[in-house]
CSV table of C-alpha atoms and ligand atoms in Angstrom, one decimal:
chain,number,residue,atom,x,y,z
A,1,MET,CA,5.1,-14.0,-69.4
A,2,SER,CA,5.6,-17.0,-68.0
A,3,SER,CA,2.4,-19.7,-68.1
A,4,THR,CA,1.6,-23.2,-67.2
A,5,LEU,CA,-0.7,-25.5,-68.4
A,6,VAL,CA,-2.1,-28.2,-66.0
A,7,THR,CA,-4.2,-30.6,-68.3
A,8,GLY,CA,-6.6,-33.0,-67.7
A,9,ALA,CA,-6.4,-32.3,-63.5
A,10,ARG,CA,-10.1,-32.6,-61.6
A,11,PRO,CA,-10.5,-29.4,-60.0
A,12,LEU,CA,-12.1,-29.8,-56.5
A,13,GLY,CA,-12.3,-33.4,-57.8
A,14,GLY,CA,-15.0,-32.7,-60.2
A,15,GLU,CA,-15.0,-33.5,-63.9
A,16,ALA,CA,-11.5,-33.2,-65.9
A,17,ALA,CA,-10.5,-29.8,-67.4
A,18,ASP,CA,-7.5,-27.7,-68.1
A,19,VAL,CA,-6.0,-25.2,-66.1
A,20,LEU,CA,-4.1,-22.5,-67.7
A,21,VAL,CA,-2.1,-20.3,-65.3
A,22,ARG,CA,-0.7,-16.7,-66.6
A,23,ASP,CA,1.4,-14.1,-64.6
A,24,GLY,CA,0.3,-15.8,-61.4
A,25,MET,CA,-3.2,-15.7,-62.0
A,26,ILE,CA,-5.3,-18.2,-63.3
A,27,ALA,CA,-6.3,-17.5,-67.4
A,28,ALA,CA,-8.4,-20.1,-68.3
A,29,VAL,CA,-10.4,-23.3,-67.4
A,30,GLY,CA,-11.7,-25.9,-69.4
A,31,ARG,CA,-10.6,-26.9,-72.7
A,32,VAL,CA,-7.7,-24.3,-73.4
A,33,PRO,CA,-7.5,-24.2,-77.1
A,34,ALA,CA,-3.8,-24.5,-78.6
A,35,ALA,CA,-3.9,-20.8,-79.6
A,36,GLU,CA,-4.2,-19.8,-76.1
A,37,ARG,CA,-0.6,-21.7,-75.4
A,38,ASP,CA,3.1,-19.6,-75.5
A,39,GLY,CA,5.5,-21.3,-77.2
A,40,ASP,CA,7.2,-21.2,-73.6
A,41,THR,CA,4.0,-22.8,-71.7
A,42,GLU,CA,5.0,-25.5,-69.4
A,43,VAL,CA,2.7,-28.2,-69.6
A,44,VAL,CA,2.1,-30.3,-66.9
A,45,ASP,CA,0.2,-33.5,-67.4
A,46,ALA,CA,-2.4,-34.2,-64.6
A,47,ASP,CA,-4.4,-37.1,-66.0
A,48,GLY,CA,-6.5,-38.3,-62.8
A,49,LEU,CA,-5.1,-35.6,-60.2
A,50,VAL,CA,-7.3,-33.3,-58.2
A,51,LEU,CA,-6.7,-29.6,-58.4
A,52,LEU,CA,-7.5,-27.4,-54.9
A,53,PRO,CA,-6.7,-24.2,-54.3
A,54,GLY,CA,-3.5,-24.1,-52.1
A,55,LEU,CA,-3.6,-25.4,-48.5
A,56,VAL,CA,-4.0,-22.4,-45.6
A,57,ASP,CA,-2.3,-23.6,-42.1
A,58,LEU,CA,-4.0,-21.2,-39.2
A,59,HIS,CA,-1.7,-22.8,-36.4
A,60,THR,CA,2.3,-23.2,-37.6
A,61,HIS,CA,5.1,-23.7,-34.8
A,62,LEU,CA,8.0,-22.3,-36.8
A,63,ARG,CA,10.6,-21.7,-33.9
A,64,GLU,CA,12.3,-18.7,-35.5
A,65,PRO,CA,13.5,-16.4,-34.0
A,66,GLY,CA,15.3,-18.5,-30.7
A,67,ARG,CA,14.9,-22.0,-31.6
A,68,GLU,CA,16.8,-22.4,-35.0
A,69,ASP,CA,18.1,-25.8,-34.1
A,70,ALA,CA,14.2,-27.4,-34.1
A,71,GLU,CA,13.1,-25.2,-37.3
A,72,THR,CA,13.8,-21.9,-39.2
A,73,VAL,CA,11.2,-19.9,-41.4
A,74,ALA,CA,12.9,-21.2,-44.5
A,75,SER,CA,12.7,-24.9,-43.5
A,76,GLY,CA,9.2,-24.6,-41.9
A,77,SER,CA,8.6,-22.7,-45.3
A,78,ALA,CA,10.3,-25.7,-47.6
A,79,ALA,CA,8.1,-28.3,-45.3
A,80,ALA,CA,4.7,-26.0,-45.9
A,81,ALA,CA,5.3,-26.2,-49.7
A,82,VAL,CA,6.1,-29.9,-50.0
A,83,GLY,CA,3.0,-30.6,-47.8
A,84,GLY,CA,0.7,-28.7,-50.7
A,85,PHE,CA,0.3,-25.1,-48.2
A,86,THR,CA,0.4,-21.7,-49.6
A,87,ALA,CA,0.1,-19.6,-47.1
A,88,VAL,CA,0.9,-20.3,-43.0
A,89,LEU,CA,-0.3,-18.8,-39.5
A,90,ALA,CA,3.3,-18.6,-37.6
A,91,MET,CA,2.4,-18.7,-33.8
A,92,ALA,CA,3.6,-16.4,-31.5
A,93,ASN,CA,5.7,-18.5,-28.6
A,94,THR,CA,8.8,-18.0,-30.2
A,95,SER,CA,12.0,-16.6,-28.4
A,96,PRO,CA,11.4,-13.5,-28.2
A,97,VAL,CA,7.5,-14.1,-28.3
A,98,THR,CA,5.8,-11.6,-31.5
A,99,ASP,CA,4.0,-9.5,-29.0
A,100,THR,CA,5.4,-6.4,-30.8
A,101,ALA,CA,4.8,-5.0,-34.7
A,102,GLU,CA,8.5,-5.2,-35.0
A,103,ALA,CA,8.8,-8.5,-34.1
A,104,ALA,CA,5.6,-9.4,-36.1
A,105,LEU,CA,7.4,-7.5,-39.2
A,106,ARG,CA,10.6,-9.5,-38.8
A,107,VAL,CA,8.7,-12.9,-39.1
A,108,LEU,CA,6.7,-11.6,-42.2
A,109,GLU,CA,9.9,-10.7,-44.0
A,110,LEU,CA,11.9,-13.9,-42.7
A,111,GLY,CA,8.8,-15.4,-44.5
A,112,ARG,CA,9.2,-13.2,-47.9
A,113,SER,CA,12.7,-14.1,-48.4
A,114,CYS,CA,12.1,-17.5,-48.6
A,115,GLY,CA,9.6,-16.9,-50.9
A,116,LEU,CA,7.7,-20.6,-50.8
A,117,VAL,CA,4.7,-19.6,-48.7
A,118,ASP,CA,3.1,-16.5,-47.3
A,119,VAL,CA,3.8,-16.6,-43.5
A,120,GLN,CA,1.5,-14.4,-41.7
A,121,PRO,CA,2.4,-13.6,-38.4
A,122,VAL,CA,-0.1,-14.5,-35.5
A,123,GLY,CA,0.2,-11.8,-32.5
A,124,ALA,CA,0.4,-12.9,-29.0
A,125,VAL,CA,-2.6,-11.9,-26.8
A,126,THR,CA,-0.4,-11.0,-24.0
A,127,LYS,CA,3.0,-9.4,-23.5
A,128,GLY,CA,5.2,-12.5,-23.1
A,129,ILE,CA,2.7,-14.8,-23.3
A,130,GLU,CA,2.4,-14.4,-20.0
A,131,GLY,CA,-1.5,-14.2,-19.3
A,132,HIS,CA,-1.9,-10.8,-17.7
A,133,GLU,CA,-1.0,-7.4,-20.0
A,134,LEU,CA,-2.5,-7.0,-23.5
A,135,ALA,CA,0.4,-7.2,-26.3
A,136,GLU,CA,0.6,-4.1,-28.6
A,137,LEU,CA,-2.7,-5.7,-30.5
A,138,GLY,CA,-3.5,-2.4,-32.3
A,139,LEU,CA,0.4,-1.5,-33.4
A,140,MET,CA,0.7,-4.8,-34.8
A,141,ALA,CA,-3.0,-5.2,-36.7
A,142,ARG,CA,-2.0,-1.7,-38.1
A,143,SER,CA,1.7,-2.7,-39.3
A,144,ARG,CA,2.4,-3.6,-42.6
A,145,ALA,CA,2.2,-6.9,-41.6
A,146,ARG,CA,-1.8,-6.7,-41.2
A,147,VAL,CA,-2.1,-9.0,-37.7
A,148,ARG,CA,-5.7,-10.3,-37.5
A,149,VAL,CA,-5.1,-13.5,-35.6
A,150,PHE,CA,-3.9,-13.3,-31.9
A,151,SER,CA,-2.9,-16.1,-29.7
A,152,ASP,CA,-1.0,-16.9,-26.7
A,153,ASP,CA,-0.8,-20.4,-27.9
A,154,GLY,CA,1.3,-23.2,-25.8
A,155,HIS,CA,-0.5,-21.4,-22.9
A,156,CYS,CA,-4.3,-20.4,-22.5
A,157,VAL,CA,-5.6,-17.0,-21.8
A,158,ALA,CA,-6.8,-18.4,-18.5
A,159,ASP,CA,-8.0,-14.7,-17.2
A,160,ALA,CA,-11.5,-14.2,-17.8
A,161,ARG,CA,-11.1,-10.5,-17.7
A,162,VAL,CA,-7.7,-10.8,-20.0
A,163,MET,CA,-9.9,-12.3,-22.6
A,164,ARG,CA,-12.9,-10.3,-22.4
A,165,ARG,CA,-10.6,-7.4,-23.0
A,166,ALA,CA,-8.6,-9.0,-26.0
A,167,LEU,CA,-12.0,-9.7,-27.4
A,168,GLU,CA,-13.2,-6.3,-26.9
A,169,TYR,CA,-9.7,-4.9,-28.6
A,170,VAL,CA,-9.7,-7.2,-31.7
A,171,LYS,CA,-13.3,-6.4,-32.8
A,172,ALA,CA,-12.4,-2.9,-33.6
A,173,PHE,CA,-10.0,-4.0,-36.8
A,174,GLY,CA,-12.2,-7.8,-37.3
A,175,GLY,CA,-9.3,-9.5,-35.3
A,176,VAL,CA,-9.9,-13.1,-33.8
A,177,VAL,CA,-8.4,-14.7,-30.7
A,178,SER,CA,-7.2,-18.2,-31.0
A,179,GLN,CA,-7.6,-20.0,-27.8
A,180,HIS,CA,-5.5,-22.9,-26.6
A,181,ALA,CA,-8.1,-24.0,-23.9
A,182,GLN,CA,-6.4,-25.6,-21.1
A,183,ASP,CA,-7.9,-24.2,-17.6
A,184,PRO,CA,-4.5,-24.6,-15.7
A,185,THR,CA,-6.2,-25.4,-12.6
A,186,LEU,CA,-7.7,-28.5,-14.2
A,187,ALA,CA,-4.8,-29.5,-16.6
A,188,GLY,CA,-1.4,-28.1,-15.1
A,189,ARG,CA,1.8,-27.7,-17.2
A,190,GLU,CA,3.0,-31.3,-16.2
A,191,ALA,CA,-0.5,-33.2,-17.5
A,192,CYS,CA,0.5,-35.1,-20.8
A,193,CYS,CA,-1.9,-37.7,-21.0
A,194,ASP,CA,-6.1,-38.3,-21.6
A,195,GLU,CA,-7.2,-38.7,-17.9
A,196,SER,CA,-9.0,-41.9,-17.7
A,197,GLU,CA,-8.2,-45.2,-16.7
A,198,LEU,CA,-5.1,-45.3,-19.0
A,199,SER,CA,-3.3,-42.4,-17.5
A,200,GLY,CA,-3.8,-44.0,-14.0
A,201,ARG,CA,-2.6,-47.3,-15.1
A,202,LEU,CA,0.7,-45.7,-17.0
A,203,GLY,CA,1.1,-43.1,-14.3
A,204,LEU,CA,1.0,-40.7,-16.3
A,205,PRO,CA,-0.5,-36.7,-15.3
A,206,GLY,CA,-4.1,-36.4,-16.4
A,207,TRP,CA,-5.4,-33.8,-19.1
A,208,PRO,CA,-8.8,-34.0,-18.5
A,209,GLY,CA,-11.4,-32.9,-21.5
A,210,ILE,CA,-13.4,-31.1,-18.7
A,211,ALA,CA,-9.8,-28.4,-19.0
A,212,GLU,CA,-10.8,-27.6,-22.2
A,213,GLU,CA,-14.5,-27.6,-22.3
A,214,THR,CA,-14.8,-25.4,-19.3
A,215,ILE,CA,-12.5,-22.8,-21.2
A,216,VAL,CA,-14.3,-23.2,-24.7
A,217,SER,CA,-17.9,-22.7,-23.0
A,218,ARG,CA,-16.6,-19.5,-21.2
A,219,ASP,CA,-15.0,-17.9,-24.3
A,220,VAL,CA,-18.1,-18.5,-26.3
A,221,MET,CA,-20.1,-16.4,-23.9
A,222,LEU,CA,-17.5,-13.8,-23.7
A,223,ALA,CA,-17.6,-14.0,-27.5
A,224,ARG,CA,-21.4,-13.3,-27.5
A,225,HIS,CA,-20.9,-10.7,-24.4
A,226,THR,CA,-18.5,-8.6,-26.5
A,227,GLY,CA,-19.8,-9.2,-30.2
A,228,SER,CA,-16.2,-10.4,-31.0
A,229,ARG,CA,-14.7,-13.5,-32.7
A,230,VAL,CA,-13.3,-16.7,-31.2
A,231,HIS,CA,-11.6,-19.4,-32.7
A,232,VAL,CA,-10.8,-22.3,-30.9
A,233,ALA,CA,-7.4,-23.9,-31.4
A,234,HIS,CA,-7.0,-27.9,-31.7
A,235,VAL,CA,-10.2,-29.0,-30.5
A,236,SER,CA,-9.5,-32.8,-28.8
A,237,THR,CA,-12.8,-33.8,-27.0
A,238,ALA,CA,-16.5,-34.6,-27.7
A,239,GLY,CA,-17.6,-32.5,-25.5
A,240,THR,CA,-16.0,-29.2,-27.0
A,241,VAL,CA,-17.7,-30.1,-30.5
A,242,GLU,CA,-21.0,-30.1,-28.5
A,243,VAL,CA,-20.4,-26.6,-26.6
A,244,VAL,CA,-19.3,-25.3,-30.3
A,245,ARG,CA,-22.2,-26.8,-32.2
A,246,TRP,CA,-24.5,-24.8,-29.5
A,247,ALA,CA,-22.7,-21.8,-29.7
A,248,LYS,CA,-22.9,-21.8,-33.6
A,249,ALA,CA,-26.8,-22.3,-33.2
A,250,GLN,CA,-26.9,-19.3,-31.1
A,251,GLY,CA,-25.4,-17.4,-33.7
A,252,ILE,CA,-22.0,-16.6,-31.7
A,253,ALA,CA,-19.3,-15.9,-33.9
A,254,VAL,CA,-17.1,-19.1,-32.9
A,255,THR,CA,-14.7,-21.1,-35.3
A,256,ALA,CA,-12.7,-24.0,-34.6
A,257,GLU,CA,-9.8,-26.4,-36.0
A,258,VAL,CA,-8.8,-29.7,-35.6
A,259,THR,CA,-5.4,-31.0,-36.3
A,260,PRO,CA,-4.8,-33.9,-38.3
A,261,HIS,CA,-3.0,-36.0,-35.4
A,262,HIS,CA,-6.3,-36.0,-33.5
A,263,LEU,CA,-8.5,-36.9,-36.3
A,264,LEU,CA,-6.0,-40.1,-37.0
A,265,LEU,CA,-4.0,-40.9,-33.6
A,266,THR,CA,-5.8,-42.4,-30.2
A,267,SER,CA,-4.8,-42.3,-26.8
A,268,ASP,CA,-3.9,-45.7,-26.5
A,269,LEU,CA,-0.6,-45.0,-28.3
A,270,LEU,CA,0.5,-44.0,-25.4
A,271,ALA,CA,1.1,-47.3,-23.8
A,272,GLY,CA,4.5,-47.7,-24.9
A,273,TYR,CA,5.9,-44.3,-23.6
A,274,ASP,CA,6.8,-43.2,-26.8
A,275,PRO,CA,7.3,-39.3,-26.7
A,276,VAL,CA,6.7,-38.9,-29.9
A,277,TYR,CA,3.3,-39.3,-29.2
A,278,LYS,CA,3.3,-36.5,-26.3
A,279,VAL,CA,1.0,-33.5,-27.9
A,280,ASN,CA,-1.2,-31.2,-26.1
A,281,PRO,CA,-3.8,-31.4,-26.2
A,282,PRO,CA,-3.1,-35.1,-25.7
A,283,LEU,CA,-4.6,-37.8,-27.9
A,284,ARG,CA,-8.0,-38.9,-27.0
A,285,PRO,CA,-9.6,-42.4,-27.7
A,286,ALA,CA,-11.7,-43.3,-29.8
A,287,GLU,CA,-14.9,-41.8,-29.4
A,288,ASP,CA,-13.4,-38.7,-29.2
A,289,VAL,CA,-11.9,-39.1,-32.2
A,290,GLU,CA,-15.0,-40.3,-34.1
A,291,ALA,CA,-16.8,-37.4,-32.8
A,292,LEU,CA,-14.5,-34.9,-34.2
A,293,ARG,CA,-14.1,-36.4,-37.6
A,294,ALA,CA,-17.8,-36.2,-37.8
A,295,ALA,CA,-17.9,-32.4,-36.7
A,296,LEU,CA,-15.5,-31.7,-39.4
A,297,ALA,CA,-17.8,-33.2,-41.9
A,298,ASP,CA,-20.9,-31.6,-40.7
A,299,GLY,CA,-19.0,-27.9,-40.3
A,300,THR,CA,-19.2,-27.6,-36.6
A,301,ILE,CA,-15.3,-27.6,-36.9
A,302,ASP,CA,-14.4,-25.4,-39.6
A,303,ALA,CA,-10.8,-26.1,-40.6
A,304,VAL,CA,-7.8,-28.3,-40.4
A,305,ALA,CA,-5.0,-27.1,-38.8
A,306,THR,CA,-1.8,-28.7,-38.3
A,307,ASP,CA,-0.3,-27.5,-34.9
A,308,HIS,CA,2.9,-28.3,-36.7
A,309,ALA,CA,5.1,-28.3,-33.6
A,310,PRO,CA,9.3,-29.0,-34.6
A,311,HIS,CA,11.2,-30.4,-32.0
A,312,ALA,CA,15.4,-30.9,-31.8
A,313,ARG,CA,16.3,-34.5,-30.5
A,314,HIS,CA,17.3,-33.6,-27.3
A,315,ASP,CA,14.2,-32.2,-26.2
A,316,LYS,CA,11.7,-34.9,-27.2
A,317,GLU,CA,13.9,-37.8,-26.9
A,318,HIS,CA,13.7,-37.9,-22.5
A,319,ALA,CA,11.2,-40.1,-20.3
A,320,PHE,CA,7.4,-39.3,-21.2
A,321,VAL,CA,6.8,-36.9,-18.8
A,322,ASP,CA,9.8,-34.8,-19.7
A,323,ALA,CA,9.9,-34.8,-23.2
A,324,ALA,CA,8.6,-31.7,-24.9
A,325,PHE,CA,4.8,-31.4,-26.3
A,326,GLY,CA,4.5,-31.4,-29.9
A,327,MET,CA,4.3,-33.5,-33.6
A,328,LEU,CA,5.6,-32.6,-37.0
A,329,GLY,CA,2.3,-32.0,-39.2
A,330,LEU,CA,3.2,-29.7,-42.3
A,331,GLU,CA,4.0,-32.5,-44.8
A,332,THR,CA,1.3,-35.2,-43.7
A,333,ALA,CA,-1.5,-33.2,-43.0
A,334,LEU,CA,-3.2,-33.9,-46.6
A,335,PRO,CA,-2.8,-37.3,-46.6
A,336,VAL,CA,-3.9,-37.5,-43.2
A,337,VAL,CA,-7.2,-35.8,-44.1
A,338,SER,CA,-7.2,-38.2,-47.3
A,339,GLU,CA,-7.2,-41.4,-45.5
A,340,VAL,CA,-9.3,-40.1,-42.3
A,341,MET,CA,-11.8,-37.9,-44.2
A,342,VAL,CA,-11.7,-38.7,-47.8
A,343,ARG,CA,-11.4,-42.5,-48.2
A,344,SER,CA,-14.0,-43.1,-45.4
A,345,GLY,CA,-16.3,-41.1,-47.3
A,346,LEU,CA,-16.8,-38.4,-44.6
A,347,LEU,CA,-15.7,-35.6,-47.1
A,348,ASP,CA,-15.1,-35.4,-50.8
A,349,TRP,CA,-12.4,-32.7,-52.2
A,350,ALA,CA,-14.3,-29.9,-52.5
A,351,GLY,CA,-15.1,-30.4,-48.8
A,352,VAL,CA,-11.1,-30.8,-48.2
A,353,ALA,CA,-10.7,-27.6,-50.2
A,354,ARG,CA,-13.4,-26.3,-47.5
A,355,VAL,CA,-11.3,-27.7,-44.4
A,356,MET,CA,-8.1,-26.9,-45.5
A,357,SER,CA,-8.1,-23.5,-47.6
A,358,SER,CA,-11.1,-21.5,-48.3
A,359,ALA,CA,-12.1,-21.4,-44.6
A,360,PRO,CA,-8.4,-21.3,-42.8
A,361,ALA,CA,-8.4,-18.3,-45.3
A,362,ARG,CA,-11.6,-16.8,-44.1
A,363,ILE,CA,-11.2,-17.2,-40.4
A,364,ALA,CA,-7.6,-15.5,-40.9
A,365,GLY,CA,-8.7,-12.7,-43.1
A,366,LEU,CA,-5.9,-13.6,-45.5
A,367,ASP,CA,-6.7,-12.3,-49.2
A,368,GLY,CA,-5.7,-13.9,-51.9
A,369,HIS,CA,-5.8,-17.3,-50.3
A,370,GLY,CA,-8.6,-20.0,-50.2
A,371,GLN,CA,-10.5,-18.8,-53.4
A,372,GLY,CA,-11.8,-21.2,-56.0
A,373,LEU,CA,-10.4,-22.3,-59.0
A,374,GLN,CA,-11.8,-19.8,-61.2
A,375,VAL,CA,-10.8,-17.6,-63.9
A,376,GLY,CA,-9.1,-14.4,-62.0
A,377,SER,CA,-8.1,-15.9,-59.3
A,378,PRO,CA,-4.5,-16.1,-57.6
A,379,ALA,CA,-3.0,-19.4,-58.9
A,380,ASN,CA,-2.1,-20.6,-55.6
A,381,LEU,CA,-2.4,-24.2,-56.4
A,382,VAL,CA,-1.8,-27.8,-54.9
A,383,LEU,CA,-2.0,-31.1,-57.2
A,384,VAL,CA,-3.0,-34.3,-55.0
A,385,ASP,CA,-2.6,-37.8,-56.5
A,386,PRO,CA,-5.7,-39.3,-54.4
A,387,ASP,CA,-4.7,-42.8,-55.3
A,388,ARG,CA,-0.9,-42.7,-54.7
A,389,ALA,CA,0.0,-44.6,-51.4
A,390,THR,CA,2.9,-43.6,-49.4
A,391,THR,CA,4.9,-45.0,-46.9
A,392,ILE,CA,5.9,-42.3,-44.4
A,393,ASP,CA,9.5,-41.9,-43.8
A,394,ALA,CA,10.5,-39.4,-40.9
A,395,ALA,CA,14.1,-39.2,-42.1
A,396,ALA,CA,13.1,-38.2,-45.3
A,397,SER,CA,11.4,-34.7,-43.6
A,398,VAL,CA,12.6,-31.7,-44.8
A,399,SER,CA,11.8,-30.1,-41.6
A,400,LEU,CA,14.6,-29.3,-39.4
A,401,SER,CA,13.1,-31.9,-36.8
A,402,ARG,CA,12.1,-35.6,-36.9
A,403,ASN,CA,9.3,-35.8,-34.4
A,404,ASN,CA,6.8,-37.2,-36.9
A,405,PRO,CA,4.0,-39.7,-35.2
A,406,TYR,CA,3.3,-41.4,-38.8
A,407,ASP,CA,6.6,-43.0,-39.5
A,408,GLY,CA,6.3,-46.1,-41.0
A,409,ARG,CA,2.4,-45.7,-41.9
A,410,THR,CA,1.1,-46.1,-45.2
A,411,LEU,CA,-1.1,-43.3,-46.2
A,412,THR,CA,-3.1,-43.1,-49.6
A,413,GLY,CA,-3.2,-39.5,-51.1
A,414,ALA,CA,0.1,-37.5,-51.8
A,415,VAL,CA,0.7,-34.0,-52.8
A,416,VAL,CA,2.1,-33.8,-56.3
A,417,GLY,CA,3.2,-30.2,-56.7
A,418,THR,CA,2.0,-26.9,-55.0
A,419,TRP,CA,2.5,-23.5,-56.7
A,420,LEU,CA,2.2,-19.9,-55.3
A,421,ARG,CA,0.9,-17.1,-57.3
A,422,GLY,CA,2.2,-19.4,-60.3
A,423,ARG,CA,5.3,-20.5,-59.2
A,424,ARG,CA,6.2,-23.9,-58.7
A,425,THR,CA,7.4,-24.0,-55.1
A,426,ALA,CA,7.3,-27.8,-54.5
A,427,SER,CA,7.7,-31.1,-56.7
A,428,GLU,CA,7.3,-34.8,-55.5
A,429,GLY,CA,8.0,-34.1,-52.0
A,430,ARG,CA,11.1,-31.7,-52.6
A,431,PRO,CA,10.7,-27.7,-52.2
A,432,LEU,CA,12.4,-25.7,-55.0
A,433,LEU,CA,14.8,-23.7,-53.3
A,434,ALA,CA,18.1,-24.5,-53.1
A,435,GLU,CA,19.1,-26.9,-50.4
A,436,GLU,CA,21.7,-24.6,-48.7
A,437,ALA,CA,18.4,-22.1,-48.1
A,438,TRP,CA,16.6,-24.6,-45.9
A,439,ALA,CA,18.6,-27.1,-44.7
B,501,LIG,ZN1,-2.1,-25.4,-28.4
């Protein structure tokens, strides 16, 4: 019987308590009498630290199969564990695409063989993410992979008829369609900068917020029509927030996520043409960032999701218009949210647990994650030092890629340790797995 006693931590930022973990479950919370401790109980002194349920990421690109030079399930799992995550949803736009039950099972098994984090495959909505013919949604849902989230992320399901059919289909098994909202007729593949005076001045193809807002408006109406659930990936504009707020007030089953980078970084960073800031949807001006923070605080936006998008150097180090879209996110999500939301007073730590653990677990239909810190819950835990300031060093990442937009920034709030079902998976920025397994 293995057991761990975390002493003096503040569950959800509340009063200090001891938390006893035994056989992967939380066995006691409060003052744990000495008699409860076994001789081989590992004691973790967590005085002054905050204990949260393990983080859950709705939006992770692991790149395996197909681009193992950028990330593998193992290296991405290591980055997730270091970042405090105990479950991640692996996006379907790999090569080949996760559009069959076999492909989903392969991702599930790769995750299990690393054992650092629960890797839950996302299924593609359409075959090959081409936007035309529905993928094997039912077979993926009924497989052992138990797929519940479907997304063509990287591409928008732009055809309204296809989106309608997907929503009708996933309703049967309580699934949800996660939409990358980008009307291709308003923002094409080359669009890479918030459409504004800035994009004109920089000479970069504009990506107007309306391309997101029209698709989200359409999708919430399709969700209402079908009685099904739609999830908006990486909300980036104040206008989208208004649409989601209206839809929720109507009782439409819509949920939404925001990325850490859209909560912190602004479009003016593009002035230097550094491709590390090229992401899809693009960084937006400060007014949008303010609206996103407020919407996360008031619950209009349900969850933070990283959109962790590792890229090899040769795909990222190009002229801005030719570089790949995306940024790393797993290792820095908690410090960014701590800095932007907690230190600003917009959220307390219980709020962080809501937006980074319980809400994403609920949206994804993941059992065993995102639960409270009460006796009988699985011991999926993250220990946070709320006062520790860290200067981000891109070179120190355990990801195989280096496209980290926070390099050199100092952020306050750090992950100290992560436990998956009672087993420690990361400690002080290092994954607890043989280096050759993830590097
Ligand atoms: Zn996307």
